């Protein structure tokens, strides 16, 4: 037995300079670990609530002192003395005490900080790394990284509405080679952008954020960078997109707009759902794209059904905003034949236990799983261990720059090294 002795939260900063929570948790055996909570920008409507202070005098309202107080007060009182090896009981206690469906009372940020810190202390109390504690001896599969080398949408100040242009080293023999390929392509891309007079400053997730104006111009230059680095597009390395379409969908007209161009008073186009699907199909026929996340709006279930029936055999269709890591929305997706993969973000649902439930529901129903960071991150590397512990197969944790992204990649390198000859690398399909 190891019991919770103390829990302490404080307000720290995320990678965008916004406040978030760090939770330090100590067991009665002396083991102490910390967890930090990430934060999204393109958030799904039905995500669990991120409790912010709304006090305009601090951090423009973004302070998290209320969530900190919830950890240090009621949640600590609820959990002190409880068994650390019963993660689901700990999480269940917090869910019940919160009493809302979306963790609005205590804040999912408060609850998640404790949930993750508790798992880390439990693992350390057994002298195990987190991936091994959560996944057991079967946990040997290293994920294929989706590396976001070019940022748009709400993560960058450019004209691109699509949020993420990622590369996937599908043909790599192992994780460290996959990462090396990604780095080489990232640097090749930097040279190409520079040579053409574009900025090589980076966006929120560490990918470049040049003033390219069309998705096609981005895809062209990424394909060129893949080749320049010595890899075969579509064979060694494919392209994945996160359109994050909810951010440029206009519910009033039910159309997908070139929103940034519209806002900049430039000529823009708009597409209805069927036209948007045809547009995505067109991109896939011209470029080595094999995965599209949030190609349609989070409420466009009809469109998603059509997209899925048309493209599921050729393409990984990842639901992020539409599923929000919530088993209820995933079940609806399964019933209505929507998507064939799910993005998993711990703070969309707010506890480790529910995250694991969603992953296992996805797996049982043949949905691929992609463990994901948020655009606002910290140096916490829990998701790297989570990706191995669940044999998720894929991870999305940004580009090959910015330490909050690299921390997760470096953690995966450590895990691969530790697993040594037992380590395997995901093969898509
Ligand atoms: C996404 C994420 C992470 P955010 O949409 O998939 O890349 O962005 O954290 O801003 O929701
Ligand atoms: Mg997304």
XYZ file of C-alpha atoms and ligand atoms in Angstrom:
441
model
C 0.000 0.000 0.000
C 1.033 3.579 -0.620
C -1.291 6.294 0.543
C -1.611 9.931 -0.437
C 0.051 12.091 2.198
C -0.023 15.578 0.683
C -1.249 17.264 -2.479
C -0.134 20.748 -3.403
C -0.909 22.793 -6.514
C 0.628 25.996 -7.796
C 0.143 28.279 -10.761
C 2.898 27.870 -13.365
C 3.195 28.948 -17.018
C 2.594 27.018 -20.218
C 4.502 27.354 -23.494
C 2.386 30.332 -24.587
C 3.020 32.233 -21.370
C -0.438 31.493 -20.000
C -1.022 30.190 -16.489
C -1.651 26.523 -15.868
C -1.456 24.123 -12.918
C 1.334 22.058 -11.515
C 0.384 19.485 -8.901
C 2.896 17.963 -6.475
C 1.754 14.793 -4.804
C 3.517 12.948 -2.026
C 2.899 9.429 -0.764
C 3.289 8.287 2.844
C 6.383 6.363 1.671
C 8.092 9.673 0.893
C 7.859 9.434 -2.910
C 6.923 12.783 -4.484
C 6.172 13.540 -8.138
C 4.667 16.419 -10.094
C 2.370 16.743 -13.097
C 1.561 19.805 -15.191
C -1.636 20.389 -17.158
C -1.690 21.346 -20.873
C -4.118 23.775 -22.521
C -5.626 23.978 -26.018
C -6.403 26.895 -28.344
C -8.658 25.169 -30.873
C -10.810 23.549 -28.240
C -13.815 21.324 -28.936
C -17.219 22.551 -27.750
C -17.751 19.543 -25.497
C -14.371 19.383 -23.795
C -14.236 19.164 -20.004
C -14.058 22.616 -18.432
C -10.713 24.326 -17.982
C -11.376 26.468 -14.926
C -9.963 29.991 -15.261
C -10.319 32.842 -12.782
C -11.878 35.399 -15.149
C -10.239 38.074 -13.019
C -9.217 40.770 -15.524
C -6.595 42.109 -13.101
C -4.461 38.974 -13.453
C -3.194 37.446 -16.730
C -6.124 39.068 -18.590
C -8.516 36.737 -16.801
C -6.543 33.562 -17.517
C -5.262 32.929 -13.992
C -5.927 29.500 -12.485
C -5.923 30.353 -8.784
C -9.463 28.992 -8.332
C -8.376 25.610 -9.702
C -5.258 25.756 -7.508
C -7.453 26.443 -4.476
C -9.701 23.512 -5.418
C -6.698 21.187 -5.407
C -5.246 22.548 -2.190
C -8.600 22.618 -0.410
C -11.527 20.287 -1.130
C -9.759 17.835 -3.461
C -6.852 17.354 -1.037
C -9.251 16.758 1.834
C -11.111 14.219 -0.288
C -8.028 12.218 -1.249
C -5.523 12.304 1.593
C -5.095 8.828 3.048
C -6.445 7.107 -0.084
C -4.699 4.175 -1.804
C -2.468 5.342 -4.664
C -2.557 2.004 -6.422
C -6.292 2.310 -7.087
C -6.234 4.969 -9.797
C -9.815 4.388 -10.910
C -11.121 4.785 -7.349
C -9.192 8.055 -6.957
C -10.508 9.391 -10.249
C -14.033 8.218 -9.479
C -13.987 10.012 -6.131
C -13.045 13.270 -7.839
C -15.655 12.813 -10.578
C -18.393 12.190 -8.008
C -17.343 15.031 -5.735
C -17.297 17.357 -8.738
C -20.814 16.235 -9.581
C -21.045 17.811 -13.041
C -20.844 16.079 -16.417
C -17.980 18.273 -17.614
C -15.954 18.814 -14.416
C -17.105 22.419 -14.257
C -17.218 22.493 -10.471
C -13.563 21.842 -9.589
C -12.189 22.292 -13.121
C -10.801 19.504 -15.296
C -7.399 21.185 -14.995
C -7.475 20.732 -11.200
C -8.694 17.127 -11.413
C -6.291 16.111 -14.186
C -3.249 17.501 -12.369
C -4.002 15.245 -9.418
C -4.914 12.254 -11.562
C -1.607 12.336 -13.465
C 0.540 13.118 -10.419
C -1.061 10.208 -8.540
C -0.203 7.767 -11.342
C 3.399 8.973 -11.377
C 3.771 8.559 -7.624
C 2.190 5.101 -7.775
C 4.617 4.047 -10.525
C 7.625 5.453 -8.684
C 6.496 3.793 -5.456
C 6.782 0.471 -7.263
C 10.134 1.492 -8.707
C 8.724 1.422 -12.235
C 8.677 3.868 -15.138
C 5.153 5.125 -15.821
C 4.707 3.274 -19.142
C 5.556 -0.028 -17.468
C 3.372 0.613 -14.407
C 0.365 1.475 -16.598
C 0.954 -0.953 -19.443
C 2.786 -3.926 -17.974
C 5.263 -6.080 -19.886
C 3.192 -5.831 -23.069
C 4.014 -2.125 -23.320
C 6.768 -2.295 -25.929
C 5.279 -0.483 -28.939
C 6.833 2.895 -29.736
C 4.475 5.252 -31.580
C 4.858 6.658 -35.068
C 5.206 10.409 -34.522
C 3.116 12.893 -36.502
C 5.425 15.891 -36.606
C 3.785 19.240 -37.201
C 6.404 20.966 -39.339
C 4.193 23.780 -40.617
C 1.687 25.609 -38.413
C -1.420 27.517 -39.465
C -4.913 28.123 -38.099
C -5.138 29.540 -34.600
C -1.568 28.394 -33.897
C 0.129 30.841 -36.269
C -0.136 34.383 -37.617
C -0.301 33.540 -41.298
C -2.988 33.121 -43.961
C -3.419 29.362 -43.579
C -6.731 28.074 -42.265
C -5.564 24.475 -41.941
C -3.938 24.211 -38.535
C -1.334 21.465 -38.886
C 0.754 20.062 -41.712
C 2.510 17.006 -40.331
C 4.983 14.413 -41.551
C 4.734 10.722 -40.599
C 7.798 8.492 -41.002
C 5.678 5.428 -41.747
C 8.569 3.462 -43.209
C 11.101 3.983 -40.435
C 12.577 0.901 -38.768
C 12.335 2.274 -35.238
C 11.428 5.390 -33.276
C 14.860 6.999 -33.165
C 15.252 6.716 -36.916
C 11.721 8.077 -37.373
C 12.687 11.076 -35.299
C 15.952 11.573 -37.179
C 14.081 11.509 -40.511
C 11.677 14.090 -39.126
C 14.514 16.353 -38.007
C 16.248 16.138 -41.362
C 13.045 17.030 -43.200
C 12.416 19.896 -40.759
C 15.875 21.316 -41.497
C 15.492 20.751 -45.238
C 12.187 22.620 -45.080
C 13.841 25.486 -43.226
C 16.448 25.832 -45.969
C 13.816 25.799 -48.703
C 11.706 28.435 -46.963
C 14.735 30.628 -46.357
C 15.929 30.319 -49.945
C 12.509 31.535 -51.113
C 12.483 34.508 -48.802
C 9.945 33.194 -46.292
C 10.179 33.599 -42.552
C 11.447 30.590 -40.634
C 10.016 31.774 -37.310
C 7.896 29.082 -35.679
C 4.294 28.839 -34.474
C 2.821 27.500 -31.236
C 3.766 23.878 -31.912
C 7.265 24.557 -33.217
C 6.512 24.222 -36.930
C 7.337 27.035 -39.343
C 4.676 29.668 -39.862
C 5.528 31.317 -43.205
C 3.167 33.628 -45.056
C 2.269 30.986 -47.611
C -1.286 31.530 -48.785
C -2.612 28.163 -49.889
C -2.684 24.628 -48.569
C -1.314 23.475 -51.904
C 1.751 25.712 -51.679
C 2.479 24.251 -48.226
C 2.048 20.687 -49.433
C 4.302 21.330 -52.445
C 7.136 22.617 -50.299
C 6.793 19.805 -47.735
C 6.977 17.198 -50.494
C 10.077 18.967 -51.786
C 11.622 18.972 -48.294
C 10.943 15.239 -47.872
C 12.764 14.572 -51.157
C 15.585 17.016 -50.398
C 16.234 15.174 -47.133
C 16.545 11.943 -49.127
C 13.212 10.264 -48.435
C 10.434 9.093 -50.712
C 7.147 10.913 -50.163
C 4.318 8.468 -49.531
C 6.669 5.539 -49.195
C 9.068 6.402 -46.349
C 7.274 9.494 -45.165
C 3.657 10.499 -45.629
C 1.766 13.689 -44.833
C -0.964 14.096 -42.219
C -3.230 17.117 -41.843
C -5.188 18.563 -38.975
C -7.564 20.932 -40.716
C -9.184 21.856 -37.364
C -12.188 22.726 -39.512
C -14.390 23.834 -36.603
C -12.234 26.968 -36.487
C -13.202 28.087 -39.996
C -16.710 26.675 -40.243
C -19.500 29.204 -40.343
C -22.602 27.630 -38.757
C -24.874 30.419 -40.032
C -24.188 29.625 -43.685
C -23.081 26.031 -43.029
C -19.938 26.608 -45.040
C -16.210 26.188 -44.672
C -14.628 29.588 -45.292
C -11.133 30.800 -46.001
C -11.639 32.688 -42.786
C -8.263 34.339 -42.370
C -8.379 35.677 -45.923
C -11.893 36.938 -45.306
C -10.754 38.693 -42.136
C -7.801 40.239 -44.003
C -10.304 41.483 -46.634
C -8.665 39.390 -49.356
C -10.550 37.342 -51.927
C -11.710 34.146 -50.250
C -13.677 31.073 -51.136
C -16.239 29.063 -49.203
C -17.380 25.453 -49.548
C -20.392 23.551 -48.327
C -19.861 20.213 -46.624
C -19.939 18.185 -49.846
C -17.558 20.596 -51.543
C -15.222 20.460 -48.551
C -15.183 16.644 -48.776
C -14.438 16.860 -52.507
C -11.663 19.358 -51.760
C -10.084 16.981 -49.230
C -10.394 14.097 -51.688
C -8.674 16.212 -54.327
C -5.782 17.008 -51.995
C -5.360 13.320 -51.186
C -5.266 12.394 -54.851
C -2.521 14.938 -55.561
C -0.374 14.635 -52.439
C 0.909 11.722 -50.298
C -1.618 12.419 -47.533
C -2.745 9.380 -45.537
C -4.319 10.931 -42.439
C -6.735 13.825 -41.975
C -7.890 15.069 -38.589
C -10.979 17.258 -38.197
C -11.484 17.699 -41.933
C -15.027 18.804 -41.056
C -16.730 20.733 -38.255
C -17.405 19.116 -34.860
C -21.180 19.299 -35.387
C -21.220 18.263 -39.048
C -22.016 14.596 -38.236
C -23.763 14.090 -41.587
C -20.725 15.352 -43.475
C -18.428 13.195 -41.345
C -20.532 10.129 -42.248
C -20.178 10.848 -45.952
C -16.463 11.586 -45.625
C -15.964 8.334 -43.701
C -17.901 6.142 -46.110
C -16.023 7.637 -49.073
C -12.502 7.641 -47.726
C -12.104 5.240 -44.820
C -10.445 2.523 -46.876
C -7.708 4.853 -48.132
C -7.266 7.256 -45.294
C -6.969 7.597 -41.546
C -9.786 9.950 -40.490
C -9.038 11.250 -37.019
C -11.769 12.724 -34.814
C -10.555 15.345 -32.354
C -13.126 18.115 -31.702
C -15.982 15.766 -32.632
C -15.051 13.119 -30.007
C -13.200 15.215 -27.374
C -11.702 11.992 -25.894
C -15.151 11.279 -24.461
C -16.470 7.683 -24.602
C -20.021 8.996 -25.156
C -19.115 10.904 -28.309
C -16.843 8.101 -29.498
C -19.709 5.611 -29.051
C -21.939 7.882 -31.149
C -19.191 7.907 -33.781
C -18.972 4.113 -33.717
C -22.766 3.786 -34.032
C -22.992 6.316 -36.841
C -19.879 5.110 -38.682
C -17.969 8.340 -38.250
C -14.139 8.417 -38.548
C -11.780 5.471 -38.101
C -9.353 6.998 -35.623
C -9.475 9.149 -32.512
C -7.205 11.812 -31.092
C -6.618 11.326 -27.367
C -6.010 14.385 -25.184
C -5.941 13.866 -21.433
C -7.297 17.315 -20.623
C -10.305 16.998 -22.929
C -11.795 14.463 -20.522
C -9.908 15.274 -17.311
C -8.834 11.989 -15.688
C -6.397 9.243 -16.552
C -9.034 6.550 -15.936
C -11.497 8.012 -18.445
C -8.688 8.540 -20.961
C -7.833 4.827 -20.710
C -11.519 3.911 -21.063
C -11.808 5.920 -24.273
C -8.653 4.313 -25.669
C -9.915 0.834 -24.928
C -13.335 1.567 -26.462
C -11.554 2.819 -29.589
C -9.363 -0.256 -29.813
C -12.265 -2.662 -29.319
C -14.010 -1.055 -32.258
C -11.029 -0.956 -34.596
C -10.385 2.779 -34.296
C -6.742 3.833 -34.490
C -5.542 5.919 -31.532
C -3.298 8.981 -31.605
C -2.103 10.318 -28.258
C -1.834 14.093 -28.447
C -0.333 17.119 -26.782
C -2.110 20.498 -26.660
C -0.904 23.655 -28.354
C -0.228 25.070 -24.880
C 2.207 22.622 -23.274
C 4.723 22.279 -20.479
C 7.818 20.159 -19.938
C 5.612 17.355 -18.550
C 6.157 14.145 -20.562
C 3.268 11.965 -19.333
C 1.800 11.561 -22.829
C 4.995 9.904 -24.074
C 4.644 7.173 -21.438
C 0.904 6.984 -22.088
C 1.475 6.330 -25.785
C 3.705 3.331 -24.999
C 1.647 2.039 -22.063
C -1.493 1.797 -24.225
C 0.269 0.620 -27.401
C -1.519 3.560 -29.007
C 0.635 3.321 -32.118
C 0.759 7.027 -32.850
C 1.627 10.273 -31.099
C 1.175 13.880 -32.108
C 3.453 16.138 -30.135
C 4.553 18.921 -32.403
C 7.509 19.834 -34.510
C 11.238 19.387 -34.070
C 11.771 22.576 -32.115
C 10.606 24.101 -28.821
C 11.568 22.191 -25.687
C 7.998 21.521 -24.557
C 7.566 19.445 -27.756
C 11.066 17.926 -27.784
C 10.680 16.825 -24.134
C 8.124 14.219 -25.231
C 10.297 12.996 -28.106
C 13.305 12.774 -25.806
C 11.251 10.778 -23.297
C 10.301 8.345 -26.079
C 13.986 7.988 -26.992
C 14.680 7.082 -23.359
C 11.859 4.529 -23.315
C 13.053 2.954 -26.574
C 16.573 2.787 -25.188
C 15.355 1.215 -21.964
C 13.240 -1.384 -23.809
C 16.257 -2.132 -25.963
C 15.663 -5.228 -28.141
C 12.063 -5.514 -26.888
C 11.118 -2.167 -28.440
C 8.917 -2.322 -31.538
C 7.847 0.462 -33.903
C 4.325 0.998 -35.168
C 3.501 0.013 -38.722
C 0.380 1.760 -39.983
C -2.477 -0.137 -41.618
C -5.337 19.917 -31.994
C -4.485 20.495 -30.898
C -3.127 19.932 -30.729
P -5.159 22.571 -29.529
O -6.256 20.569 -32.492
O -5.215 18.748 -32.334
O -2.341 19.970 -31.875
O -4.520 21.884 -30.838
O -4.406 22.064 -28.352
O -5.006 24.050 -29.764
O -6.592 22.154 -29.496
Mg -6.944 18.740 -33.678
